mmCIF file of C-alpha atoms in Angstrom:
data_model
loop_
_atom_site.group_PDB
_atom_site.id
_atom_site.type_symbol
_atom_site.label_atom_id
_atom_site.label_comp_id
_atom_site.label_asym_id
_atom_site.label_seq_id
_atom_site.Cartn_x
_atom_site.Cartn_y
_atom_site.Cartn_z
ATOM 1 C CA ALA F 9 -135.384 8.721 -89.645
ATOM 2 C CA PRO F 10 -133.809 5.716 -87.830
ATOM 3 C CA LEU F 11 -137.289 4.217 -87.309
ATOM 4 C CA VAL F 12 -138.004 4.542 -91.038
ATOM 5 C CA LEU F 13 -134.671 2.824 -91.784
ATOM 6 C CA ASP F 14 -135.589 0.065 -89.303
ATOM 7 C CA LEU F 15 -138.850 -0.554 -91.160
ATOM 8 C CA LEU F 16 -136.984 -0.595 -94.480
ATOM 9 C CA LEU F 17 -134.534 -3.137 -93.033
ATOM 10 C CA VAL F 18 -137.403 -5.452 -92.048
ATOM 11 C CA ALA F 19 -139.094 -4.892 -95.443
ATOM 12 C CA LEU F 20 -135.819 -5.753 -97.220
ATOM 13 C CA ILE F 21 -135.499 -9.060 -95.353
ATOM 14 C CA MET F 22 -139.158 -9.979 -95.979
ATOM 15 C CA HIS F 23 -138.786 -9.119 -99.669
ATOM 16 C CA ALA F 24 -135.648 -11.285 -99.977
ATOM 17 C CA ILE F 25 -137.334 -14.242 -98.227
ATOM 18 C CA LEU F 26 -140.387 -13.978 -100.497
ATOM 19 C CA GLN F 27 -138.135 -13.840 -103.548
ATOM 20 C CA LYS F 28 -136.390 -17.036 -102.408
ATOM 21 C CA ILE F 29 -139.697 -18.804 -101.811
ATOM 22 C CA LEU F 30 -141.267 -17.690 -105.110
ATOM 23 C CA SER F 31 -138.172 -18.532 -107.143
ATOM 24 C CA THR F 32 -137.737 -22.051 -105.722
ATOM 25 C CA TYR F 33 -141.303 -22.809 -104.576
ATOM 26 C CA SER F 34 -139.747 -24.073 -101.358
ATOM 27 C CA LEU F 35 -139.461 -22.811 -97.814
ATOM 28 C CA LYS F 36 -135.893 -24.109 -97.596
ATOM 29 C CA ILE F 37 -133.338 -21.308 -97.205
ATOM 30 C CA LYS F 38 -129.696 -22.300 -96.711
ATOM 31 C CA MET F 39 -128.317 -20.730 -93.533
ATOM 32 C CA PRO F 40 -124.979 -21.142 -91.701
ATOM 33 C CA GLN F 41 -124.951 -22.515 -88.154
ATOM 34 C CA ILE F 42 -124.416 -19.067 -86.624
ATOM 35 C CA SER F 43 -127.851 -18.072 -87.994
ATOM 36 C CA TRP F 44 -129.522 -20.396 -85.497
ATOM 37 C CA LEU F 45 -127.482 -18.972 -82.628
ATOM 38 C CA ILE F 46 -128.589 -15.463 -83.622
ATOM 39 C CA ILE F 47 -132.230 -16.583 -83.914
ATOM 40 C CA ILE F 48 -132.080 -18.216 -80.448
ATOM 41 C CA PHE F 49 -130.560 -15.031 -78.976
ATOM 42 C CA LEU F 50 -133.267 -12.886 -80.627
ATOM 43 C CA ILE F 51 -135.963 -15.158 -79.150
ATOM 44 C CA ILE F 52 -134.402 -14.853 -75.678
ATOM 45 C CA ALA F 53 -134.167 -11.053 -76.089
ATOM 46 C CA PHE F 54 -137.792 -10.911 -77.304
ATOM 47 C CA PHE F 55 -139.148 -12.705 -74.235
ATOM 48 C CA GLN F 56 -136.967 -10.505 -71.999
ATOM 49 C CA MET F 57 -139.162 -7.562 -73.095
ATOM 50 C CA PHE F 58 -141.811 -8.995 -70.733
ATOM 51 C CA ASN F 59 -139.450 -9.449 -67.767
ATOM 52 C CA PRO F 60 -141.244 -8.314 -64.546
ATOM 53 C CA ALA F 61 -138.078 -6.469 -63.434
ATOM 54 C CA LEU F 62 -138.716 -3.885 -66.187
ATOM 55 C CA PRO F 63 -140.940 -0.943 -65.201
ATOM 56 C CA ASN F 64 -143.291 -1.446 -68.173
ATOM 57 C CA LEU F 65 -143.641 -3.093 -71.589
ATOM 58 C CA MET F 66 -142.694 0.119 -73.422
ATOM 59 C CA ARG F 67 -139.305 0.020 -71.715
ATOM 60 C CA GLY F 68 -138.882 -3.540 -72.942
ATOM 61 C CA ILE F 69 -139.786 -2.638 -76.545
ATOM 62 C CA TYR F 70 -137.469 0.370 -76.378
ATOM 63 C CA GLY F 71 -134.716 -1.796 -74.880
ATOM 64 C CA PHE F 72 -135.039 -4.488 -77.564
ATOM 65 C CA ARG F 73 -134.145 -1.892 -80.175
ATOM 66 C CA VAL F 74 -131.676 0.264 -78.229
ATOM 67 C CA SER F 75 -129.762 -2.680 -76.732
ATOM 68 C CA GLY F 76 -128.750 -3.642 -80.269
ATOM 69 C CA ALA F 77 -130.550 -7.005 -80.286
ATOM 70 C CA PHE F 78 -132.937 -5.828 -83.030
ATOM 71 C CA TYR F 79 -130.068 -4.905 -85.373
ATOM 72 C CA MET F 80 -128.789 -8.470 -85.397
ATOM 73 C CA ILE F 81 -131.349 -9.016 -88.172
ATOM 74 C CA SER F 82 -128.965 -7.014 -90.398
ATOM 75 C CA PHE F 83 -126.961 -10.250 -90.558
ATOM 76 C CA PHE F 84 -129.854 -11.850 -92.437
ATOM 77 C CA ALA F 85 -130.246 -8.793 -94.670
ATOM 78 C CA ALA F 86 -126.675 -9.308 -95.935
ATOM 79 C CA LEU F 87 -127.056 -13.092 -96.089
ATOM 80 C CA LEU F 88 -130.161 -12.818 -98.278
ATOM 81 C CA THR F 89 -129.268 -9.864 -100.503
ATOM 82 C CA ILE F 90 -125.488 -9.832 -101.100
ATOM 83 C CA ARG F 91 -124.865 -11.918 -104.201
ATOM 84 C CA SER F 92 -121.461 -10.970 -105.584
ATOM 85 C CA LYS F 93 -118.099 -9.394 -104.890
ATOM 86 C CA GLU F 94 -119.288 -6.312 -106.805
ATOM 87 C CA ASP F 95 -122.101 -5.824 -104.249
ATOM 88 C CA ILE F 96 -119.526 -5.795 -101.436
ATOM 89 C CA LEU F 97 -117.255 -3.339 -103.264
ATOM 90 C CA LYS F 98 -120.189 -0.939 -103.710
ATOM 91 C CA ILE F 99 -120.872 -1.119 -99.964
ATOM 92 C CA MET F 100 -117.188 -0.465 -99.218
ATOM 93 C CA LYS F 101 -117.335 2.637 -101.432
ATOM 94 C CA VAL F 102 -120.412 3.821 -99.543
ATOM 95 C CA PHE F 103 -118.541 3.446 -96.218
ATOM 96 C CA ILE F 104 -115.614 5.456 -97.615
ATOM 97 C CA ILE F 105 -117.779 8.280 -99.045
ATOM 98 C CA THR F 106 -120.044 8.573 -96.004
ATOM 99 C CA GLY F 107 -117.031 8.258 -93.676
ATOM 100 C CA LEU F 108 -115.328 11.140 -95.465
ATOM 101 C CA THR F 109 -118.501 13.261 -95.211
ATOM 102 C CA VAL F 110 -118.889 12.533 -91.488
ATOM 103 C CA ALA F 111 -115.163 13.229 -90.892
ATOM 104 C CA LEU F 112 -115.279 16.593 -92.683
ATOM 105 C CA TYR F 113 -118.304 17.698 -90.711
ATOM 106 C CA GLY F 114 -116.695 16.479 -87.481
ATOM 107 C CA ILE F 115 -113.576 18.564 -88.219
ATOM 108 C CA TYR F 116 -115.760 21.587 -88.992
ATOM 109 C CA GLN F 117 -117.807 21.020 -85.836
ATOM 110 C CA TYR F 118 -114.655 20.827 -83.713
ATOM 111 C CA ILE F 119 -113.456 24.176 -85.038
ATOM 112 C CA ASN F 120 -116.809 25.961 -85.277
ATOM 113 C CA PRO F 121 -119.636 24.257 -83.298
ATOM 114 C CA SER F 122 -123.110 25.775 -83.495
ATOM 115 C CA GLN F 123 -125.050 26.894 -80.425
ATOM 116 C CA LYS F 124 -127.390 23.908 -80.701
ATOM 117 C CA GLU F 125 -124.444 21.529 -80.942
ATOM 118 C CA MET F 126 -122.875 23.073 -77.849
ATOM 119 C CA LEU F 127 -126.175 22.679 -76.007
ATOM 120 C CA TYR F 128 -126.479 19.045 -77.091
ATOM 121 C CA ALA F 129 -122.862 18.216 -76.177
ATOM 122 C CA THR F 130 -123.058 19.791 -72.697
ATOM 123 C CA ARG F 131 -126.654 18.669 -71.932
ATOM 124 C CA GLY F 132 -127.573 22.253 -71.184
ATOM 125 C CA GLU F 133 -124.569 23.155 -69.002
ATOM 126 C CA GLU F 134 -122.370 26.168 -69.641
ATOM 127 C CA TRP F 135 -120.095 25.785 -72.684
ATOM 128 C CA SER F 136 -116.372 25.723 -71.913
ATOM 129 C CA GLY F 137 -115.038 24.032 -75.040
ATOM 130 C CA TRP F 138 -114.564 20.410 -75.995
ATOM 131 C CA TYR F 139 -113.373 18.376 -73.003
ATOM 132 C CA TYR F 140 -113.835 14.997 -71.249
ATOM 133 C CA MET F 141 -117.627 14.976 -71.273
ATOM 134 C CA ALA F 142 -118.499 17.363 -74.112
ATOM 135 C CA LYS F 143 -117.025 15.645 -77.158
ATOM 136 C CA PRO F 144 -117.657 16.239 -80.879
ATOM 137 C CA PHE F 145 -120.210 13.902 -82.448
ATOM 138 C CA SER F 146 -120.404 15.141 -86.072
ATOM 139 C CA THR F 147 -123.592 13.775 -87.708
ATOM 140 C CA MET F 148 -123.869 10.892 -85.222
ATOM 141 C CA ILE F 149 -125.822 10.450 -81.975
ATOM 142 C CA GLY F 150 -122.717 10.733 -79.819
ATOM 143 C CA PRO F 151 -118.902 10.805 -79.819
ATOM 144 C CA PHE F 152 -118.471 7.003 -79.534
ATOM 145 C CA HIS F 153 -120.696 6.509 -82.573
ATOM 146 C CA PHE F 154 -118.608 9.103 -84.439
ATOM 147 C CA GLY F 155 -115.261 7.634 -83.371
ATOM 148 C CA LEU F 156 -116.141 4.013 -84.195
ATOM 149 C CA PHE F 157 -117.598 4.952 -87.582
ATOM 150 C CA MET F 158 -114.270 6.638 -88.352
ATOM 151 C CA VAL F 159 -112.541 3.363 -87.392
ATOM 152 C CA LEU F 160 -114.782 1.328 -89.717
ATOM 153 C CA SER F 161 -114.303 3.766 -92.608
ATOM 154 C CA ALA F 162 -110.538 3.979 -91.987
ATOM 155 C CA PHE F 163 -110.193 0.185 -92.158
ATOM 156 C CA THR F 164 -112.172 0.175 -95.398
ATOM 157 C CA VAL F 165 -109.583 2.564 -96.868
ATOM 158 C CA LEU F 166 -106.633 0.851 -95.212
ATOM 159 C CA VAL F 167 -107.233 -2.620 -96.654
ATOM 160 C CA ASN F 168 -107.152 -1.035 -100.115
ATOM 161 C CA LEU F 169 -103.840 0.646 -99.322
ATOM 162 C CA VAL F 170 -102.028 -2.369 -97.862
ATOM 163 C CA LYS F 171 -103.156 -4.729 -100.608
ATOM 164 C CA ASN F 172 -104.416 -4.248 -104.154
ATOM 165 C CA ASN F 173 -106.836 -1.382 -104.765
ATOM 166 C CA ILE F 174 -109.962 -3.458 -105.344
ATOM 167 C CA ILE F 175 -112.414 -0.533 -105.209
ATOM 168 C CA LYS F 176 -110.618 1.400 -107.983
ATOM 169 C CA ILE F 177 -110.021 4.731 -106.256
ATOM 170 C CA GLY F 178 -106.684 6.478 -106.848
ATOM 171 C CA ARG F 179 -104.079 5.737 -104.180
ATOM 172 C CA PHE F 180 -103.428 9.444 -103.578
ATOM 173 C CA LYS F 181 -107.154 10.003 -102.988
ATOM 174 C CA LEU F 182 -107.274 7.014 -100.644
ATOM 175 C CA LYS F 183 -104.298 8.317 -98.653
ATOM 176 C CA LEU F 184 -105.889 11.775 -98.359
ATOM 177 C CA ILE F 185 -109.208 10.248 -97.243
ATOM 178 C CA PHE F 186 -107.381 8.079 -94.687
ATOM 179 C CA VAL F 187 -105.651 11.148 -93.222
ATOM 180 C CA LEU F 188 -108.995 13.000 -92.910
ATOM 181 C CA LEU F 189 -110.638 9.959 -91.305
ATOM 182 C CA VAL F 190 -107.829 9.679 -88.731
ATOM 183 C CA VAL F 191 -108.118 13.421 -87.999
ATOM 184 C CA GLY F 192 -111.878 12.965 -87.486
ATOM 185 C CA LEU F 193 -111.164 9.985 -85.218
ATOM 186 C CA LEU F 194 -108.707 11.977 -83.095
ATOM 187 C CA LEU F 195 -111.148 14.867 -82.781
ATOM 188 C CA SER F 196 -113.854 12.521 -81.452
ATOM 189 C CA LEU F 197 -111.835 12.530 -78.160
ATOM 190 C CA THR F 198 -112.837 8.891 -77.530
ATOM 191 C CA ARG F 199 -109.885 6.871 -76.249
ATOM 192 C CA ALA F 200 -111.670 3.583 -76.886
ATOM 193 C CA SER F 201 -111.726 4.465 -80.602
ATOM 194 C CA TYR F 202 -108.030 5.416 -80.499
ATOM 195 C CA LEU F 203 -107.217 2.038 -78.971
ATOM 196 C CA ALA F 204 -109.503 0.239 -81.441
ATOM 197 C CA ILE F 205 -107.724 1.580 -84.518
ATOM 198 C CA VAL F 206 -104.275 0.782 -83.074
ATOM 199 C CA ILE F 207 -105.321 -2.805 -82.198
ATOM 200 C CA GLY F 208 -107.083 -3.204 -85.537
ATOM 201 C CA ILE F 209 -104.088 -1.967 -87.559
ATOM 202 C CA MET F 210 -101.711 -4.258 -85.674
ATOM 203 C CA CYS F 211 -104.078 -7.185 -86.256
ATOM 204 C CA LEU F 212 -104.545 -6.350 -89.945
ATOM 205 C CA LEU F 213 -100.840 -6.101 -90.695
ATOM 206 C CA PHE F 214 -99.930 -9.105 -88.545
ATOM 207 C CA LEU F 215 -102.463 -11.318 -90.354
ATOM 208 C CA LYS F 216 -101.325 -10.010 -93.733
ATOM 209 C CA ILE F 217 -97.629 -10.584 -92.976
ATOM 210 C CA LYS F 218 -98.369 -14.042 -91.510
ATOM 211 C CA ARG F 219 -100.296 -15.138 -94.604
ATOM 212 C CA GLU F 220 -97.760 -13.800 -97.098
ATOM 213 C CA LYS F 221 -94.752 -14.638 -94.924
ATOM 214 C CA ILE F 222 -92.591 -11.776 -93.693
ATOM 215 C CA LYS F 223 -91.825 -9.331 -96.462
ATOM 216 C CA LEU F 224 -89.766 -6.180 -96.117
ATOM 217 C CA LYS F 225 -92.422 -4.277 -98.065
ATOM 218 C CA SER F 226 -95.088 -5.200 -95.502
ATOM 219 C CA ILE F 227 -92.896 -3.979 -92.643
ATOM 220 C CA PHE F 228 -92.284 -0.684 -94.460
ATOM 221 C CA LYS F 229 -96.053 -0.268 -94.934
ATOM 222 C CA PHE F 230 -96.650 -0.811 -91.214
ATOM 223 C CA VAL F 231 -93.927 1.696 -90.276
ATOM 224 C CA GLY F 232 -95.287 4.138 -92.876
ATOM 225 C CA ILE F 233 -98.834 3.955 -91.473
ATOM 226 C CA MET F 234 -97.644 4.505 -87.892
ATOM 227 C CA ILE F 235 -95.461 7.455 -88.997
ATOM 228 C CA ALA F 236 -98.452 8.916 -90.853
ATOM 229 C CA ILE F 237 -100.637 8.678 -87.726
ATOM 230 C CA LEU F 238 -97.933 10.261 -85.549
ATOM 231 C CA THR F 239 -97.498 13.034 -88.146
ATOM 232 C CA ILE F 240 -101.249 13.699 -88.041
ATOM 233 C CA ILE F 241 -101.082 13.964 -84.246
ATOM 234 C CA VAL F 242 -98.266 16.511 -84.522
ATOM 235 C CA LEU F 243 -99.970 18.504 -87.294
ATOM 236 C CA ILE F 244 -103.250 18.599 -85.393
ATOM 237 C CA LYS F 245 -101.631 21.136 -83.050
ATOM 238 C CA ILE F 246 -102.542 23.871 -85.550
ATOM 239 C CA ILE F 247 -106.250 23.311 -84.761
ATOM 240 C CA PRO F 248 -107.601 25.384 -81.843
ATOM 241 C CA GLN F 249 -108.034 23.474 -78.566
ATOM 242 C CA SER F 250 -105.941 20.607 -79.896
ATOM 243 C CA GLN F 251 -104.256 20.229 -76.526
ATOM 244 C CA MET F 252 -107.272 18.162 -75.437
ATOM 245 C CA VAL F 253 -106.752 15.755 -78.359
ATOM 246 C CA LEU F 254 -103.088 15.261 -77.485
ATOM 247 C CA HIS F 255 -103.986 14.897 -73.820
ATOM 248 C CA ARG F 256 -106.532 12.184 -74.624
ATOM 249 C CA VAL F 257 -104.011 10.332 -76.796
ATOM 250 C CA GLY F 258 -101.407 10.581 -74.035
ATOM 251 C CA MET F 259 -103.842 9.064 -71.525
ATOM 252 C CA LEU F 260 -103.755 5.738 -73.427
ATOM 253 C CA GLY F 261 -100.407 5.059 -71.788
ATOM 254 C CA ASN F 262 -101.723 5.875 -68.309
ATOM 255 C CA PHE F 263 -102.472 2.489 -66.736
ATOM 256 C CA LYS F 264 -103.571 4.207 -63.517
ATOM 257 C CA ASP F 265 -106.360 6.065 -65.332
ATOM 258 C CA SER F 266 -109.234 6.521 -62.857
ATOM 259 C CA ALA F 267 -111.940 6.047 -65.520
ATOM 260 C CA LEU F 268 -110.544 2.659 -66.571
ATOM 261 C CA HIS F 269 -110.170 1.564 -62.944
ATOM 262 C CA ALA F 270 -113.736 2.649 -62.168
ATOM 263 C CA ARG F 271 -115.049 0.557 -65.078
ATOM 264 C CA ILE F 272 -113.080 -2.549 -64.158
ATOM 265 C CA GLN F 273 -114.132 -2.235 -60.493
ATOM 266 C CA VAL F 274 -117.799 -2.430 -61.552
ATOM 267 C CA TRP F 275 -117.290 -5.829 -63.255
ATOM 268 C CA PRO F 276 -117.352 -8.004 -60.057
ATOM 269 C CA ILE F 277 -120.591 -6.265 -59.011
ATOM 270 C CA ARG F 278 -122.150 -7.049 -62.409
ATOM 271 C CA VAL F 279 -120.980 -10.686 -62.274
ATOM 272 C CA GLU F 280 -122.567 -11.006 -58.825
ATOM 273 C CA GLN F 281 -125.848 -9.525 -60.143
ATOM 274 C CA ILE F 282 -125.883 -11.998 -63.048
ATOM 275 C CA LEU F 283 -125.330 -14.929 -60.662
ATOM 276 C CA GLN F 284 -128.025 -13.643 -58.295
ATOM 277 C CA ASN F 285 -130.560 -13.479 -61.127
ATOM 278 C CA PRO F 286 -129.448 -15.944 -63.851
ATOM 279 C CA LEU F 287 -132.749 -15.432 -65.715
ATOM 280 C CA GLY F 288 -131.900 -11.777 -66.422
ATOM 281 C CA PHE F 289 -133.424 -8.428 -65.485
ATOM 282 C CA GLY F 290 -134.979 -7.640 -68.867
ATOM 283 C CA ILE F 291 -133.780 -6.330 -72.205
ATOM 284 C CA GLY F 292 -132.947 -2.617 -72.107
ATOM 285 C CA ILE F 293 -132.526 -2.341 -68.340
ATOM 286 C CA ASN F 294 -128.814 -1.633 -68.906
ATOM 287 C CA SER F 295 -129.260 0.287 -72.177
ATOM 288 C CA GLY F 296 -129.778 3.930 -73.048
ATOM 289 C CA GLU F 297 -130.699 5.867 -69.912
ATOM 290 C CA ASN F 298 -129.732 3.098 -67.526
ATOM 291 C CA ILE F 299 -132.025 1.904 -64.788
ATOM 292 C CA PHE F 300 -128.991 -0.020 -63.582
ATOM 293 C CA GLN F 301 -125.593 1.633 -63.449
ATOM 294 C CA ALA F 302 -123.800 1.141 -66.800
ATOM 295 C CA SER F 303 -121.840 -2.112 -67.034
ATOM 296 C CA ASP F 304 -119.147 -0.645 -69.318
ATOM 297 C CA ASN F 305 -118.742 -4.117 -70.813
ATOM 298 C CA ALA F 306 -120.892 -5.480 -73.631
ATOM 299 C CA PHE F 307 -120.841 -9.092 -72.400
ATOM 300 C CA LEU F 308 -121.747 -8.190 -68.814
ATOM 301 C CA ALA F 309 -124.551 -5.914 -70.048
ATOM 302 C CA VAL F 310 -125.956 -8.806 -72.117
ATOM 303 C CA GLY F 311 -125.716 -11.087 -69.061
ATOM 304 C CA ILE F 312 -127.646 -8.638 -66.891
ATOM 305 C CA GLU F 313 -130.353 -8.107 -69.510
ATOM 306 C CA THR F 314 -130.824 -11.634 -70.913
ATOM 307 C CA GLY F 315 -129.416 -13.824 -68.144
ATOM 308 C CA LEU F 316 -126.867 -16.621 -68.296
ATOM 309 C CA SER F 317 -128.541 -18.276 -71.295
ATOM 310 C CA GLY F 318 -128.357 -15.052 -73.327
ATOM 311 C CA LEU F 319 -124.753 -14.452 -72.247
ATOM 312 C CA LEU F 320 -123.688 -17.965 -73.283
ATOM 313 C CA ILE F 321 -125.363 -17.681 -76.706
ATOM 314 C CA PHE F 322 -123.950 -14.171 -77.252
ATOM 315 C CA THR F 323 -120.435 -15.390 -76.368
ATOM 316 C CA ALA F 324 -120.858 -18.416 -78.649
ATOM 317 C CA ILE F 325 -121.853 -16.081 -81.502
ATOM 318 C CA PHE F 326 -118.643 -14.068 -81.176
ATOM 319 C CA LEU F 327 -116.467 -17.162 -80.829
ATOM 320 C CA SER F 328 -118.111 -18.519 -83.992
ATOM 321 C CA ILE F 329 -117.436 -15.228 -85.806
ATOM 322 C CA LEU F 330 -113.749 -15.230 -84.830
ATOM 323 C CA LYS F 331 -113.399 -18.878 -85.851
ATOM 324 C CA LYS F 332 -114.967 -18.073 -89.226
ATOM 325 C CA CYS F 333 -112.691 -15.037 -89.704
ATOM 326 C CA PHE F 334 -109.471 -16.975 -89.157
ATOM 327 C CA LYS F 335 -110.686 -19.978 -91.161
ATOM 328 C CA LEU F 336 -111.504 -17.803 -94.186
ATOM 329 C CA LEU F 337 -108.136 -16.062 -94.026
ATOM 330 C CA LYS F 338 -106.531 -19.499 -94.380
ATOM 331 C CA THR F 339 -108.852 -21.060 -96.948
ATOM 332 C CA LEU F 340 -109.856 -18.269 -99.340
ATOM 333 C CA ASN F 341 -107.804 -18.227 -102.532
ATOM 334 C CA ASN F 342 -109.385 -15.296 -104.354
ATOM 335 C CA PRO F 343 -107.181 -12.234 -103.498
ATOM 336 C CA ASP F 344 -110.111 -9.784 -103.534
ATOM 337 C CA LEU F 345 -112.197 -11.948 -101.209
ATOM 338 C CA GLN F 346 -109.108 -12.396 -98.992
ATOM 339 C CA ILE F 347 -108.818 -8.638 -98.536
ATOM 340 C CA ILE F 348 -112.543 -8.349 -97.748
ATOM 341 C CA ALA F 349 -112.128 -11.082 -95.092
ATOM 342 C CA LEU F 350 -109.109 -9.208 -93.708
ATOM 343 C CA TRP F 351 -111.178 -5.988 -93.552
ATOM 344 C CA ILE F 352 -113.982 -7.652 -91.584
ATOM 345 C CA THR F 353 -111.588 -9.571 -89.296
ATOM 346 C CA SER F 354 -109.543 -6.496 -88.335
ATOM 347 C CA PHE F 355 -112.660 -4.422 -87.631
ATOM 348 C CA THR F 356 -114.239 -7.236 -85.591
ATOM 349 C CA ILE F 357 -111.151 -7.537 -83.370
ATOM 350 C CA ALA F 358 -110.987 -3.734 -83.041
ATOM 351 C CA LEU F 359 -114.662 -3.696 -82.003
ATOM 352 C CA LEU F 360 -114.124 -6.486 -79.463
ATOM 353 C CA SER F 361 -111.443 -4.361 -77.778
ATOM 354 C CA VAL F 362 -114.010 -1.569 -77.368
ATOM 355 C CA MET F 363 -116.676 -3.994 -76.124
ATOM 356 C CA MET F 364 -114.498 -4.761 -73.091
ATOM 357 C CA THR F 365 -115.005 -1.230 -71.722
ATOM 358 C CA ASN F 366 -118.178 -0.080 -73.549
ATOM 359 C CA HIS F 367 -121.415 -1.635 -74.748
ATOM 360 C CA ILE F 368 -120.706 -0.301 -78.233
ATOM 361 C CA LEU F 369 -123.274 -2.582 -79.895
ATOM 362 C CA GLN F 370 -125.884 -0.217 -78.469
ATOM 363 C CA ALA F 371 -124.455 2.487 -80.745
ATOM 364 C CA TYR F 372 -126.622 3.073 -83.801
ATOM 365 C CA PRO F 373 -125.831 2.802 -86.725
ATOM 366 C CA LEU F 374 -122.552 0.982 -85.850
ATOM 367 C CA ASN F 375 -124.470 -2.046 -84.553
ATOM 368 C CA MET F 376 -126.437 -2.317 -87.807
ATOM 369 C CA PHE F 377 -123.273 -1.965 -89.927
ATOM 370 C CA PHE F 378 -121.413 -4.538 -87.834
ATOM 371 C CA TRP F 379 -124.012 -7.292 -88.144
ATOM 372 C CA PHE F 380 -124.405 -6.516 -91.849
ATOM 373 C CA ILE F 381 -120.700 -7.009 -92.587
ATOM 374 C CA ILE F 382 -120.741 -10.211 -90.517
ATOM 375 C CA GLY F 383 -123.477 -11.408 -92.866
ATOM 376 C CA ILE F 384 -121.111 -10.551 -95.731
ATOM 377 C CA LEU F 385 -118.359 -12.581 -94.027
ATOM 378 C CA TYR F 386 -120.521 -15.702 -94.174
ATOM 379 C CA LYS F 387 -121.130 -15.214 -97.919
ATOM 380 C CA LEU F 388 -117.455 -15.087 -98.971
ATOM 381 C CA LYS F 389 -116.820 -18.839 -99.282
ATOM 382 C CA ASP F 390 -119.995 -19.339 -101.327
ATOM 383 C CA MET F 391 -118.947 -16.488 -103.615
ATOM 384 C CA GLU F 392 -115.552 -18.096 -104.201
ATOM 385 C CA ARG F 393 -117.174 -21.482 -104.860
ATOM 386 C CA GLN F 394 -119.619 -19.974 -107.363
ATOM 387 C CA ASN F 395 -116.793 -18.068 -109.035
ATOM 388 C CA ASP F 396 -114.719 -21.279 -109.356
ATOM 389 C CA GLU F 397 -117.713 -23.162 -110.782
ATOM 390 C CA SER F 398 -118.313 -20.357 -113.283
ATOM 391 C CA ILE F 399 -114.652 -20.458 -114.399
ATOM 392 C CA ASN F 400 -114.714 -24.272 -114.705
ATOM 393 C CA GLN F 401 -117.932 -24.145 -116.684
ATOM 394 C CA LYS F 402 -116.484 -21.511 -119.033
ATOM 395 C CA THR F 403 -113.307 -23.575 -119.499
ATOM 396 C CA THR F 404 -115.377 -26.680 -120.329
ATOM 397 C CA THR F 405 -117.483 -24.696 -122.803
ATOM 398 C CA ASP F 406 -114.379 -23.278 -124.491
ATOM 399 C CA LYS F 407 -112.917 -26.750 -124.838
#
């Protein structure tokens, strides 16, 4: 099924390009500067498929897809196909509905896993319940994919709760969905996802309060959200084996955590490997079933696979995205487009926090969703400009 979706993604982009060409009889397609950075990175990643350090070409082809490089083309899918605010709102509704479905199944799986799910979670070892290694994954490939999708869906709901309800779903329904998404997130047992939602919520509310100046109502909303999350953590005790959830949450405050230390200790080794081979070891060598030991850092993994040139371009892409996020939050005047920019900004910062200790952009379909919403980000200013022109034109006509 993912391969079929990959082919549909490529077909969608080709269809959109052909439409542009046939409608204008020109090969000129307006693209933001970041598009060229992404194209350069994709070219570097493509040639890394033939790196002699890889065992064979099939590993390189597999790595190009699994490393997440391939899904950067989702950026162009959004850039070429998203035309209006209504398109974005439909996509946000899809994230909410699918997020709710995945959360409900994750909750069910946590309480009543099937034999096949137990076998998949334990990799064939004896089942002893959900714990550090065997974590719920719902309908996703793994627990990190499940946890981060809950974060994305939760932010989609949250921006509608802290601002105006632009997707027209009742506030009570949104609050209920948010609670279920947070429960699903907690049951994923992935601390990186826990940290991501906390960082993302703090970022979202800070940016909102900063833009609108400090308002008592905004502070109450922040306190209310944190109380709601704490209440969910307390109520989750009624679910069997919930002690593991509470234990995992409690470990966020443990700065002497051995897993975190082990990941950070690997970083100097990875930096040394990048410097020893600045041309890279080949795309996919640090992805999936690792030939190298996992880097546990998205930027270091990119450096190992694509070399210093790939690392520099990849870093430049993310710096460009952050710059665009903060610029749009300052310059957008349309309140609906503002809230969409806030949604994408908060999720991007949340994802960056996870990328420091995991190569989460290898996680399908999160990588595809991420690059797609970044494509949306780069359409927002054009949408506002077109909307202003349409209003001006209508005003002139009326006069």
